Short mmCIF file of C-alpha atoms and ligand atoms in Angstrom, two decimals:
data_model
loop_
_atom_site.label_atom_id
_atom_site.label_comp_id
_atom_site.label_asym_id
_atom_site.label_seq_id
_atom_site.Cartn_x
_atom_site.Cartn_y
_atom_site.Cartn_z
CA MET N 172 -19.65 -15.02 20.03
CA ALA N 173 -17.11 -14.28 22.78
CA LYS N 174 -16.46 -10.60 23.41
CA LEU N 175 -13.28 -9.12 21.91
CA LYS N 176 -11.22 -7.89 24.86
CA ILE N 177 -9.19 -4.81 24.02
CA GLY N 178 -6.36 -3.05 25.87
CA ILE N 179 -5.50 0.59 25.19
CA ILE N 180 -1.87 1.84 25.26
CA GLY N 181 -1.56 5.61 25.03
CA ALA N 182 -4.85 7.23 25.95
CA GLY N 183 -4.30 10.70 24.47
CA GLY N 184 -5.84 12.78 21.71
CA ILE N 185 -6.10 10.37 18.82
CA MET N 186 -7.25 7.49 21.03
CA ARG N 187 -10.08 9.42 22.67
CA GLY N 188 -11.08 11.51 19.71
CA ALA N 189 -10.81 9.03 16.86
CA HIS N 190 -10.28 5.40 17.95
CA MET N 191 -12.84 5.22 20.75
CA PRO N 192 -15.76 6.30 18.50
CA GLY N 193 -14.64 3.42 16.24
CA TRP N 194 -14.68 0.84 19.02
CA LYS N 195 -18.26 1.95 19.82
CA HIS N 196 -19.28 0.56 16.44
CA VAL N 197 -17.72 -2.84 16.98
CA PRO N 198 -20.33 -5.25 18.34
CA ASP N 199 -19.33 -7.54 21.21
CA CYS N 200 -16.14 -5.81 22.19
CA GLU N 201 -15.01 -4.52 25.54
CA ILE N 202 -12.22 -2.15 26.58
CA VAL N 203 -10.83 -4.08 29.53
CA ALA N 204 -7.54 -2.32 30.34
CA VAL N 205 -5.75 0.95 29.76
CA CYS N 206 -2.13 2.05 30.00
CA ASP N 207 -0.81 5.62 29.79
CA SER N 208 2.55 6.69 31.15
CA HIS N 209 0.76 9.70 32.65
CA LEU N 210 -1.36 8.12 35.42
CA PRO N 211 -4.08 10.85 35.60
CA THR N 212 -4.66 10.43 31.86
CA ALA N 213 -5.04 6.65 32.25
CA GLU N 214 -7.36 7.10 35.23
CA ALA N 215 -9.57 9.67 33.49
CA PHE N 216 -9.80 7.36 30.45
CA ALA N 217 -10.73 4.40 32.67
CA LYS N 218 -13.46 6.43 34.31
CA ASP N 219 -14.89 7.64 31.01
CA PHE N 220 -14.84 4.25 29.27
CA GLY N 221 -15.70 1.93 32.14
CA VAL N 222 -12.32 0.23 32.67
CA PRO N 223 -12.00 -1.30 36.16
CA ALA N 224 -9.54 0.51 38.48
CA ASP N 225 -7.33 -2.58 38.85
CA ARG N 226 -6.74 -2.63 35.09
CA VAL N 227 -5.16 0.84 34.87
CA PHE N 228 -1.43 0.86 34.20
CA THR N 229 1.46 3.16 33.43
CA ASP N 230 3.66 0.40 31.97
CA HIS N 231 2.59 -1.37 28.78
CA ARG N 232 4.26 -4.60 29.92
CA LYS N 233 1.72 -4.90 32.74
CA LEU N 234 -1.16 -4.29 30.35
CA VAL N 235 -0.15 -6.93 27.83
CA ALA N 236 0.02 -9.47 30.66
CA VAL N 237 -3.67 -9.04 31.49
CA ASP N 238 -5.48 -12.39 31.32
CA GLY N 239 -7.84 -12.96 28.44
CA LEU N 240 -6.80 -9.94 26.37
CA ASP N 241 -7.30 -10.38 22.59
CA ALA N 242 -5.85 -7.18 21.15
CA VAL N 243 -4.21 -3.86 21.88
CA ASP N 244 -4.78 -0.46 20.31
CA ILE N 245 -1.65 1.73 20.50
CA GLY N 246 -1.70 5.54 20.35
CA THR N 247 1.52 6.55 22.13
CA PRO N 248 3.99 9.06 20.62
CA ASN N 249 5.95 7.53 17.73
CA GLN N 250 9.10 6.43 19.53
CA PHE N 251 7.09 4.34 22.01
CA HIS N 252 5.28 2.34 19.34
CA THR N 253 7.98 -0.33 18.87
CA PRO N 254 8.35 -1.56 22.49
CA ALA N 255 4.58 -1.70 22.92
CA VAL N 256 3.94 -3.45 19.59
CA LEU N 257 6.67 -6.02 20.24
CA ALA N 258 5.51 -6.72 23.78
CA ALA N 259 1.94 -7.28 22.58
CA LEU N 260 2.94 -9.53 19.67
CA GLU N 261 5.16 -11.59 21.97
CA LYS N 262 2.07 -12.25 24.10
CA GLY N 263 0.19 -13.42 21.01
CA LEU N 264 -2.08 -10.37 20.84
CA HIS N 265 -3.51 -8.68 17.77
CA VAL N 266 -2.23 -5.13 17.33
CA ILE N 267 -3.42 -1.93 15.73
CA CYS N 268 -0.88 0.89 16.10
CA GLU N 269 -0.93 4.53 15.04
CA LYS N 270 1.18 5.81 12.18
CA PRO N 271 4.08 5.87 11.65
CA LEU N 272 4.22 2.24 12.80
CA ALA N 273 7.93 2.92 13.49
CA VAL N 274 10.39 5.50 12.31
CA THR N 275 13.06 3.06 11.05
CA THR N 276 12.87 0.01 8.79
CA ASP N 277 14.89 -1.97 11.36
CA GLU N 278 12.06 -1.60 13.83
CA VAL N 279 9.39 -2.44 11.22
CA ARG N 280 11.31 -5.61 10.29
CA ARG N 281 11.44 -6.65 13.95
CA MET N 282 7.66 -6.18 14.15
CA GLN N 283 7.23 -8.11 10.90
CA ALA N 284 9.19 -11.05 12.28
CA ALA N 285 7.26 -10.97 15.57
CA ALA N 286 3.91 -10.85 13.80
CA LYS N 287 4.89 -13.79 11.59
CA LYS N 288 5.79 -15.76 14.72
CA SER N 289 2.62 -14.89 16.62
CA GLY N 290 0.33 -15.34 13.62
CA THR N 291 -1.76 -12.40 14.83
CA VAL N 292 -3.03 -9.34 12.96
CA LEU N 293 -0.61 -6.39 12.95
CA MET N 294 -2.20 -3.32 11.39
CA THR N 295 -0.87 0.20 10.91
CA ALA N 296 -3.63 2.75 11.49
CA GLN N 297 -3.55 4.32 8.04
CA ASN N 298 -7.06 5.68 8.40
CA MET N 299 -7.08 7.68 5.17
CA ARG N 300 -7.53 4.47 3.16
CA TRP N 301 -11.05 4.31 4.61
CA GLY N 302 -12.12 7.74 3.36
CA GLY N 303 -15.00 7.60 0.87
CA SER N 304 -12.99 9.22 -1.92
CA ALA N 305 -10.02 6.89 -1.37
CA GLN N 306 -12.25 3.80 -1.51
CA ALA N 307 -13.94 5.04 -4.69
CA LEU N 308 -10.58 5.80 -6.34
CA ARG N 309 -9.28 2.37 -5.36
CA LYS N 310 -12.25 0.77 -7.11
CA PHE N 311 -11.53 2.89 -10.18
CA ALA N 312 -7.82 1.93 -10.15
CA ASP N 313 -8.62 -1.76 -9.60
CA SER N 314 -10.93 -1.78 -12.65
CA GLY N 315 -7.93 -0.99 -14.86
CA ALA N 316 -9.45 2.36 -15.91
CA LEU N 317 -6.30 4.23 -14.91
CA GLY N 318 -4.01 2.03 -16.95
CA GLU N 319 -0.38 1.64 -15.97
CA VAL N 320 0.50 4.39 -13.44
CA TYR N 321 3.87 5.91 -14.47
CA HIS N 322 4.05 8.87 -12.11
CA ALA N 323 2.52 10.12 -8.87
CA ARG N 324 2.55 13.50 -7.14
CA ILE N 325 2.06 13.26 -3.39
CA HIS N 326 1.44 16.23 -1.13
CA ALA N 327 1.10 16.53 2.68
CA MET N 328 1.46 20.29 2.88
CA ARG N 329 0.20 22.55 5.63
CA ARG N 330 0.39 26.29 5.72
CA ASN N 331 0.78 26.84 9.48
CA TRP N 332 -0.46 23.74 11.32
CA LEU N 333 2.64 22.74 13.21
CA PRO N 334 1.81 20.32 16.07
CA GLY N 335 3.66 22.11 18.84
CA LYS N 336 3.77 19.33 21.47
CA ALA N 337 7.23 18.08 22.41
CA THR N 338 6.20 14.62 21.24
CA PHE N 339 5.99 15.90 17.68
CA ILE N 340 8.90 18.42 17.51
CA ASP N 341 11.55 16.71 19.66
CA HIS N 342 13.31 14.20 17.42
CA ALA N 343 14.11 11.95 20.36
CA VAL N 344 10.37 11.28 20.82
CA SER N 345 8.86 11.82 17.36
CA GLY N 346 11.66 10.36 15.21
CA GLY N 347 10.92 12.93 12.49
CA GLY N 348 8.96 15.96 11.39
CA PRO N 349 6.25 16.34 8.76
CA CYS N 350 7.86 13.65 6.59
CA MET N 351 7.10 10.95 9.17
CA ASP N 352 4.06 12.66 10.72
CA ILE N 353 1.92 13.50 7.69
CA GLY N 354 4.00 12.48 4.65
CA VAL N 355 3.31 8.94 5.89
CA HIS N 356 -0.45 9.43 5.35
CA ALA N 357 -0.32 10.75 1.77
CA LEU N 358 2.49 8.38 0.78
CA ASP N 359 0.64 5.33 2.07
CA LEU N 360 -2.49 6.42 0.27
CA GLY N 361 -0.69 7.00 -3.02
CA LEU N 362 1.20 3.70 -2.90
CA TRP N 363 -2.03 1.85 -1.99
CA LEU N 364 -3.76 3.28 -5.04
CA MET N 365 -0.76 2.32 -7.20
CA GLY N 366 -0.81 -1.28 -5.90
CA PHE N 367 2.39 -0.91 -3.84
CA PRO N 368 5.16 -1.08 -6.47
CA ASP N 369 8.67 -1.81 -5.13
CA PRO N 370 10.68 1.37 -4.42
CA VAL N 371 14.28 1.00 -5.62
CA ARG N 372 15.96 4.44 -5.51
CA VAL N 373 15.20 7.54 -3.45
CA SER N 374 16.69 11.02 -3.27
CA GLY N 375 15.43 13.73 -1.06
CA THR N 376 16.09 16.44 1.40
CA THR N 377 14.84 17.87 4.67
CA MET N 378 14.96 21.53 5.71
CA VAL N 379 14.11 23.86 8.54
CA ASN N 380 12.91 27.01 6.85
CA PHE N 381 10.56 28.62 9.34
CA ALA N 382 10.18 26.64 12.58
CA LYS N 383 13.25 28.10 14.27
CA GLY N 384 12.22 31.70 14.19
CA HIS N 385 10.21 32.96 11.24
CA ASP N 386 6.97 34.78 12.10
CA ILE N 387 4.46 32.42 10.44
CA PRO N 388 1.83 32.26 13.23
CA GLY N 389 1.18 28.75 14.44
CA GLY N 390 -2.42 27.83 13.71
CA TRP N 391 -2.31 25.40 16.64
CA GLY N 392 -0.40 27.79 18.96
CA GLU N 393 3.26 28.27 19.74
CA TRP N 394 6.07 25.76 20.07
CA ASP N 395 9.45 25.62 21.75
CA ARG N 396 11.97 26.88 19.15
CA LYS N 397 14.94 25.43 21.05
CA LEU N 398 13.39 21.97 21.36
CA PHE N 399 12.48 21.93 17.69
CA SER N 400 14.89 19.28 16.31
CA VAL N 401 13.08 17.90 13.24
CA GLU N 402 12.54 19.29 9.74
CA ASP N 403 9.64 21.56 8.79
CA PHE N 404 9.82 20.62 5.08
CA ALA N 405 10.86 17.47 3.22
CA SER N 406 10.82 16.51 -0.43
CA GLY N 407 11.67 13.30 -2.20
CA PHE N 408 11.92 11.71 -5.60
CA ILE N 409 11.30 7.97 -5.79
CA HIS N 410 11.96 5.40 -8.54
CA PHE N 411 10.06 2.10 -8.54
CA ALA N 412 11.11 -1.25 -9.96
CA ASN N 413 8.33 -1.05 -12.59
CA GLY N 414 9.79 2.22 -13.95
CA ALA N 415 7.22 4.51 -12.26
CA THR N 416 8.32 7.63 -10.41
CA MET N 417 6.90 9.75 -7.59
CA VAL N 418 7.40 13.21 -6.16
CA LEU N 419 6.63 13.66 -2.45
CA GLU N 420 6.41 16.94 -0.56
CA ALA N 421 5.61 17.27 3.16
CA SER N 422 5.54 20.39 5.29
CA TRP N 423 4.11 21.90 8.46
CA LEU N 424 4.89 25.54 7.63
CA GLN N 425 5.08 27.43 4.37
CA HIS N 426 3.56 30.15 2.23
CA GLN N 427 0.59 28.59 0.43
CA GLN N 428 -3.02 29.68 0.24
CA GLU N 429 -4.49 26.35 1.32
CA SER N 430 -4.52 25.55 5.05
CA GLU N 431 -3.80 22.00 4.08
CA ASP N 432 -3.12 20.22 0.84
CA PHE N 433 -3.22 16.48 1.44
CA SER N 434 -3.41 14.99 -2.01
CA ALA N 435 -2.23 12.40 -4.48
CA ARG N 436 -2.37 12.78 -8.23
CA LEU N 437 -1.75 9.56 -10.13
CA PHE N 438 -0.86 9.71 -13.80
CA GLY N 439 -1.90 6.55 -15.65
CA LYS N 440 -1.70 5.70 -19.34
CA LYS N 441 -5.50 5.64 -19.61
CA ALA N 442 -6.42 8.41 -17.15
CA SER N 443 -5.17 10.52 -14.24
CA VAL N 444 -6.99 10.79 -10.91
CA HIS N 445 -6.73 13.13 -7.97
CA TRP N 446 -7.35 12.22 -4.33
CA PRO N 447 -9.30 13.43 -2.45
CA SER N 448 -11.26 15.50 -5.02
CA GLY N 449 -12.03 12.46 -7.20
CA ASP N 450 -11.23 14.55 -10.31
CA TYR N 451 -10.10 12.59 -13.32
CA ALA N 452 -8.92 13.40 -16.81
CA SER N 453 -8.84 11.09 -19.82
CA VAL N 454 -9.42 10.81 -23.55
CA ILE N 455 -12.31 8.93 -25.15
CA ASN N 456 -12.20 8.41 -28.91
CA GLY N 457 -10.00 11.45 -29.39
CA ALA N 458 -12.07 13.73 -27.15
CA LEU N 459 -10.56 15.20 -23.94
CA VAL N 460 -12.74 14.14 -21.04
CA ASP N 461 -12.84 15.57 -17.52
CA GLY N 462 -14.88 13.95 -14.77
CA LYS N 463 -15.35 13.19 -11.10
CA ILE N 464 -15.26 9.86 -9.34
CA ARG N 465 -17.98 10.14 -6.77
CA ASP N 466 -17.82 9.04 -3.17
CA ASP N 467 -21.21 7.55 -2.48
CA ALA N 468 -20.31 4.66 -0.17
CA GLY N 469 -21.84 6.36 2.89
CA LEU N 470 -18.88 5.39 5.07
CA LYS N 471 -18.38 6.42 8.69
CA PRO N 472 -15.40 8.70 9.44
CA SER N 473 -12.22 6.97 8.31
CA HIS N 474 -10.78 6.34 11.77
CA GLN N 475 -13.97 4.51 12.72
CA GLU N 476 -13.96 2.40 9.56
CA GLU N 477 -10.31 1.43 10.23
CA ILE N 478 -11.16 0.15 13.71
CA ILE N 479 -14.10 -1.79 12.32
CA ALA N 480 -11.81 -3.31 9.65
CA PHE N 481 -9.29 -4.33 12.32
CA ALA N 482 -11.94 -6.03 14.47
CA ASP N 483 -13.39 -7.74 11.39
CA ALA N 484 -9.96 -9.12 10.40
CA ILE N 485 -9.53 -10.57 13.90
CA ARG N 486 -13.01 -12.09 14.02
CA LYS N 487 -12.86 -13.61 10.53
CA GLY N 488 -9.18 -14.64 10.58
CA LYS N 489 -8.45 -12.34 7.64
CA ALA N 490 -5.07 -10.84 6.67
CA SER N 491 -4.19 -7.47 8.16
CA PRO N 492 -6.13 -4.67 6.40
CA VAL N 493 -2.78 -2.74 6.37
CA PRO N 494 -0.09 -5.44 6.09
CA VAL N 495 3.28 -4.73 7.61
CA GLU N 496 4.96 -5.51 4.25
CA GLN N 497 3.25 -2.40 2.85
CA THR N 498 4.25 -0.28 5.83
CA LEU N 499 7.84 -1.47 5.34
CA LYS N 500 7.85 0.13 1.88
CA VAL N 501 6.34 3.37 3.22
CA ILE N 502 8.90 3.68 6.01
CA ALA N 503 11.78 2.65 3.72
CA ILE N 504 10.94 5.60 1.44
CA LEU N 505 10.58 8.12 4.26
CA GLU N 506 13.75 6.89 5.98
CA ALA N 507 15.63 7.15 2.66
CA ILE N 508 14.44 10.73 2.04
CA VAL N 509 15.94 11.78 5.39
CA GLN N 510 19.11 9.74 4.81
CA SER N 511 19.55 11.17 1.33
CA GLY N 512 19.16 14.69 2.75
CA LYS N 513 21.92 13.96 5.29
CA THR N 514 24.37 12.31 2.85
CA GLY N 515 23.56 14.32 -0.25
CA LYS N 516 23.34 11.00 -2.12
CA GLU N 517 20.65 8.93 -3.79
CA ILE N 518 19.72 5.93 -1.61
CA VAL N 519 19.51 2.60 -3.40
CA LEU N 520 16.91 0.26 -2.00
CA ALA N 521 17.34 -2.42 -4.67
CA THR N 522 19.37 -4.66 -2.37
CA GLU N 523 16.41 -4.69 -0.02
CA LYS N 524 14.06 -5.81 -2.73
CA SER N 525 13.39 -9.24 -1.27
CA ALA N 526 12.70 -7.72 2.15
CA LEU N 527 10.39 -5.16 0.56
CA LYS N 528 8.38 -7.64 -1.51
CA THR N 529 4.72 -6.88 -1.85
CA SER N 530 2.48 -8.97 0.32
CA LYS N 531 0.73 -11.70 -1.64
CA LYS N 532 -2.42 -11.07 0.36
CA LYS N 533 -4.05 -7.98 -1.08
CA GLY N 534 -4.66 -5.18 1.40
N1 NAD C 590 -4.07 9.06 12.21
C1 NAD C 590 -4.17 10.32 12.60
O1 NAD C 590 -4.95 11.09 12.03
C2 NAD C 590 -3.34 10.82 13.75
C3 NAD C 590 -3.58 12.10 14.28
C4 NAD C 590 -2.83 12.50 15.39
C5 NAD C 590 -1.87 11.66 15.93
N2 NAD C 590 -1.62 10.46 15.38
C6 NAD C 590 -0.62 9.55 15.91
O2 NAD C 590 -1.04 9.10 17.18
C7 NAD C 590 0.04 9.00 18.11
C8 NAD C 590 -0.30 9.79 19.34
O3 NAD C 590 -0.59 11.12 19.00
P1 NAD C 590 -1.57 12.04 19.86
O4 NAD C 590 -1.81 13.28 19.08
O5 NAD C 590 -2.74 11.25 20.30
O6 NAD C 590 -0.66 12.37 21.10
P2 NAD C 590 -1.09 12.66 22.61
O7 NAD C 590 0.10 13.29 23.25
O8 NAD C 590 -2.39 13.39 22.64
O9 NAD C 590 -1.32 11.20 23.22
C9 NAD C 590 -0.29 10.29 23.49
C10 NAD C 590 -0.53 9.65 24.84
O10 NAD C 590 0.45 8.63 25.01
C11 NAD C 590 0.89 8.70 26.39
N3 NAD C 590 2.23 8.08 26.45
C12 NAD C 590 3.44 8.63 26.16
N4 NAD C 590 4.41 7.70 26.27
C13 NAD C 590 3.80 6.55 26.64
C14 NAD C 590 4.26 5.24 26.91
N5 NAD C 590 5.54 4.93 26.79
N6 NAD C 590 3.37 4.30 27.27
C15 NAD C 590 2.06 4.59 27.37
N7 NAD C 590 1.54 5.84 27.13
C16 NAD C 590 2.41 6.78 26.74
C17 NAD C 590 0.86 10.17 26.72
O11 NAD C 590 0.83 10.37 28.12
C18 NAD C 590 -0.40 10.63 26.01
O12 NAD C 590 -1.53 10.55 26.86
C19 NAD C 590 1.26 9.44 17.35
O13 NAD C 590 1.96 8.32 16.86
C20 NAD C 590 0.71 10.25 16.16
O14 NAD C 590 1.55 10.18 15.01
C21 NAD C 590 -2.36 10.01 14.33
#
């Protein structure tokens, strides 16, 4: 079996800390090139992961032109995802890219068209799908034990973990606040468990309640109040074509006892389930039943499993483990929440229905 040759674009925190341990578990693969706009970061990465000095770049266009490359793994700040993804797809490379794949549906559609043309795997790095609890809940939902899901409650709520780097709080680089940064995780997970129904109407709002001056101490340190140009709280209400509804809340700063509440509660006609606890509630023969769906799959950390799934899809010619059609629905909802907040109106996505169609290949 020929070695999979991988190029890295954006060699920062998530790449080193989460993706690289995943690549270690992929047999017969080699990191052959690295690009980071900050040269010392690219050089340090090359040294640590054995990339030859003549394959270290600061421009992703040079990296995607490297001979013999099979795939790229992208971990740049959000606004630099699109040019890197498109350049790689145009060269016929497979792509895994950090979330959010892009911060507008226009960009996701361009990627979708490019991936269709190249026929390669384009995967959004929605690692939370590979958590043990998520996998167990998905099996439970797929068995029909939940029944028809008519409502979902999605939380991505942090007490005081605001990522203070400019690349997260400056809208020009991040393209959004907690809605895009962490709402994307919980929303993707909830939709995935629901089987990706078509969103048709969205209302929502974004606010800055604390990030401009309130004294909630930053758990990850301070941030530049003047540069802060995104929301610190977002909420949305979503209607789906099948009649189901969803409430979404995302925040980096607020008064709550939990440091972090990343969760999805799905209400089905046979049972309700809660991710990540695995708690479920139902009725059997008139008796109220509470229980727990156990995570006993013995999976590796979710970021590692996602990299393994990406490599496996490439090797076996399988569909993307996180198809772009699904990501299009996720980003359409998040984009509409922000748009609704700006206009004060409900956003109708029904006209986009054909573009938002669920992928026939099951993710
Ligand atoms: N899935 C998760 O759990 C998770 C966690 C954190 C971050 N992320 C995502 O990962 C991405 C990166 O976040 P991070 O925390 O690693 O940030 P980071 O700042 O630690 O790393 C980003 C790296 O990209 C480099 N870079 C910036 N612009 C570039 C460009 N145009 N071309 C090449 N390199 C460029 C930077 O120099 C930096 O080294 C973001 O999209 C973020 O949303 C995902």
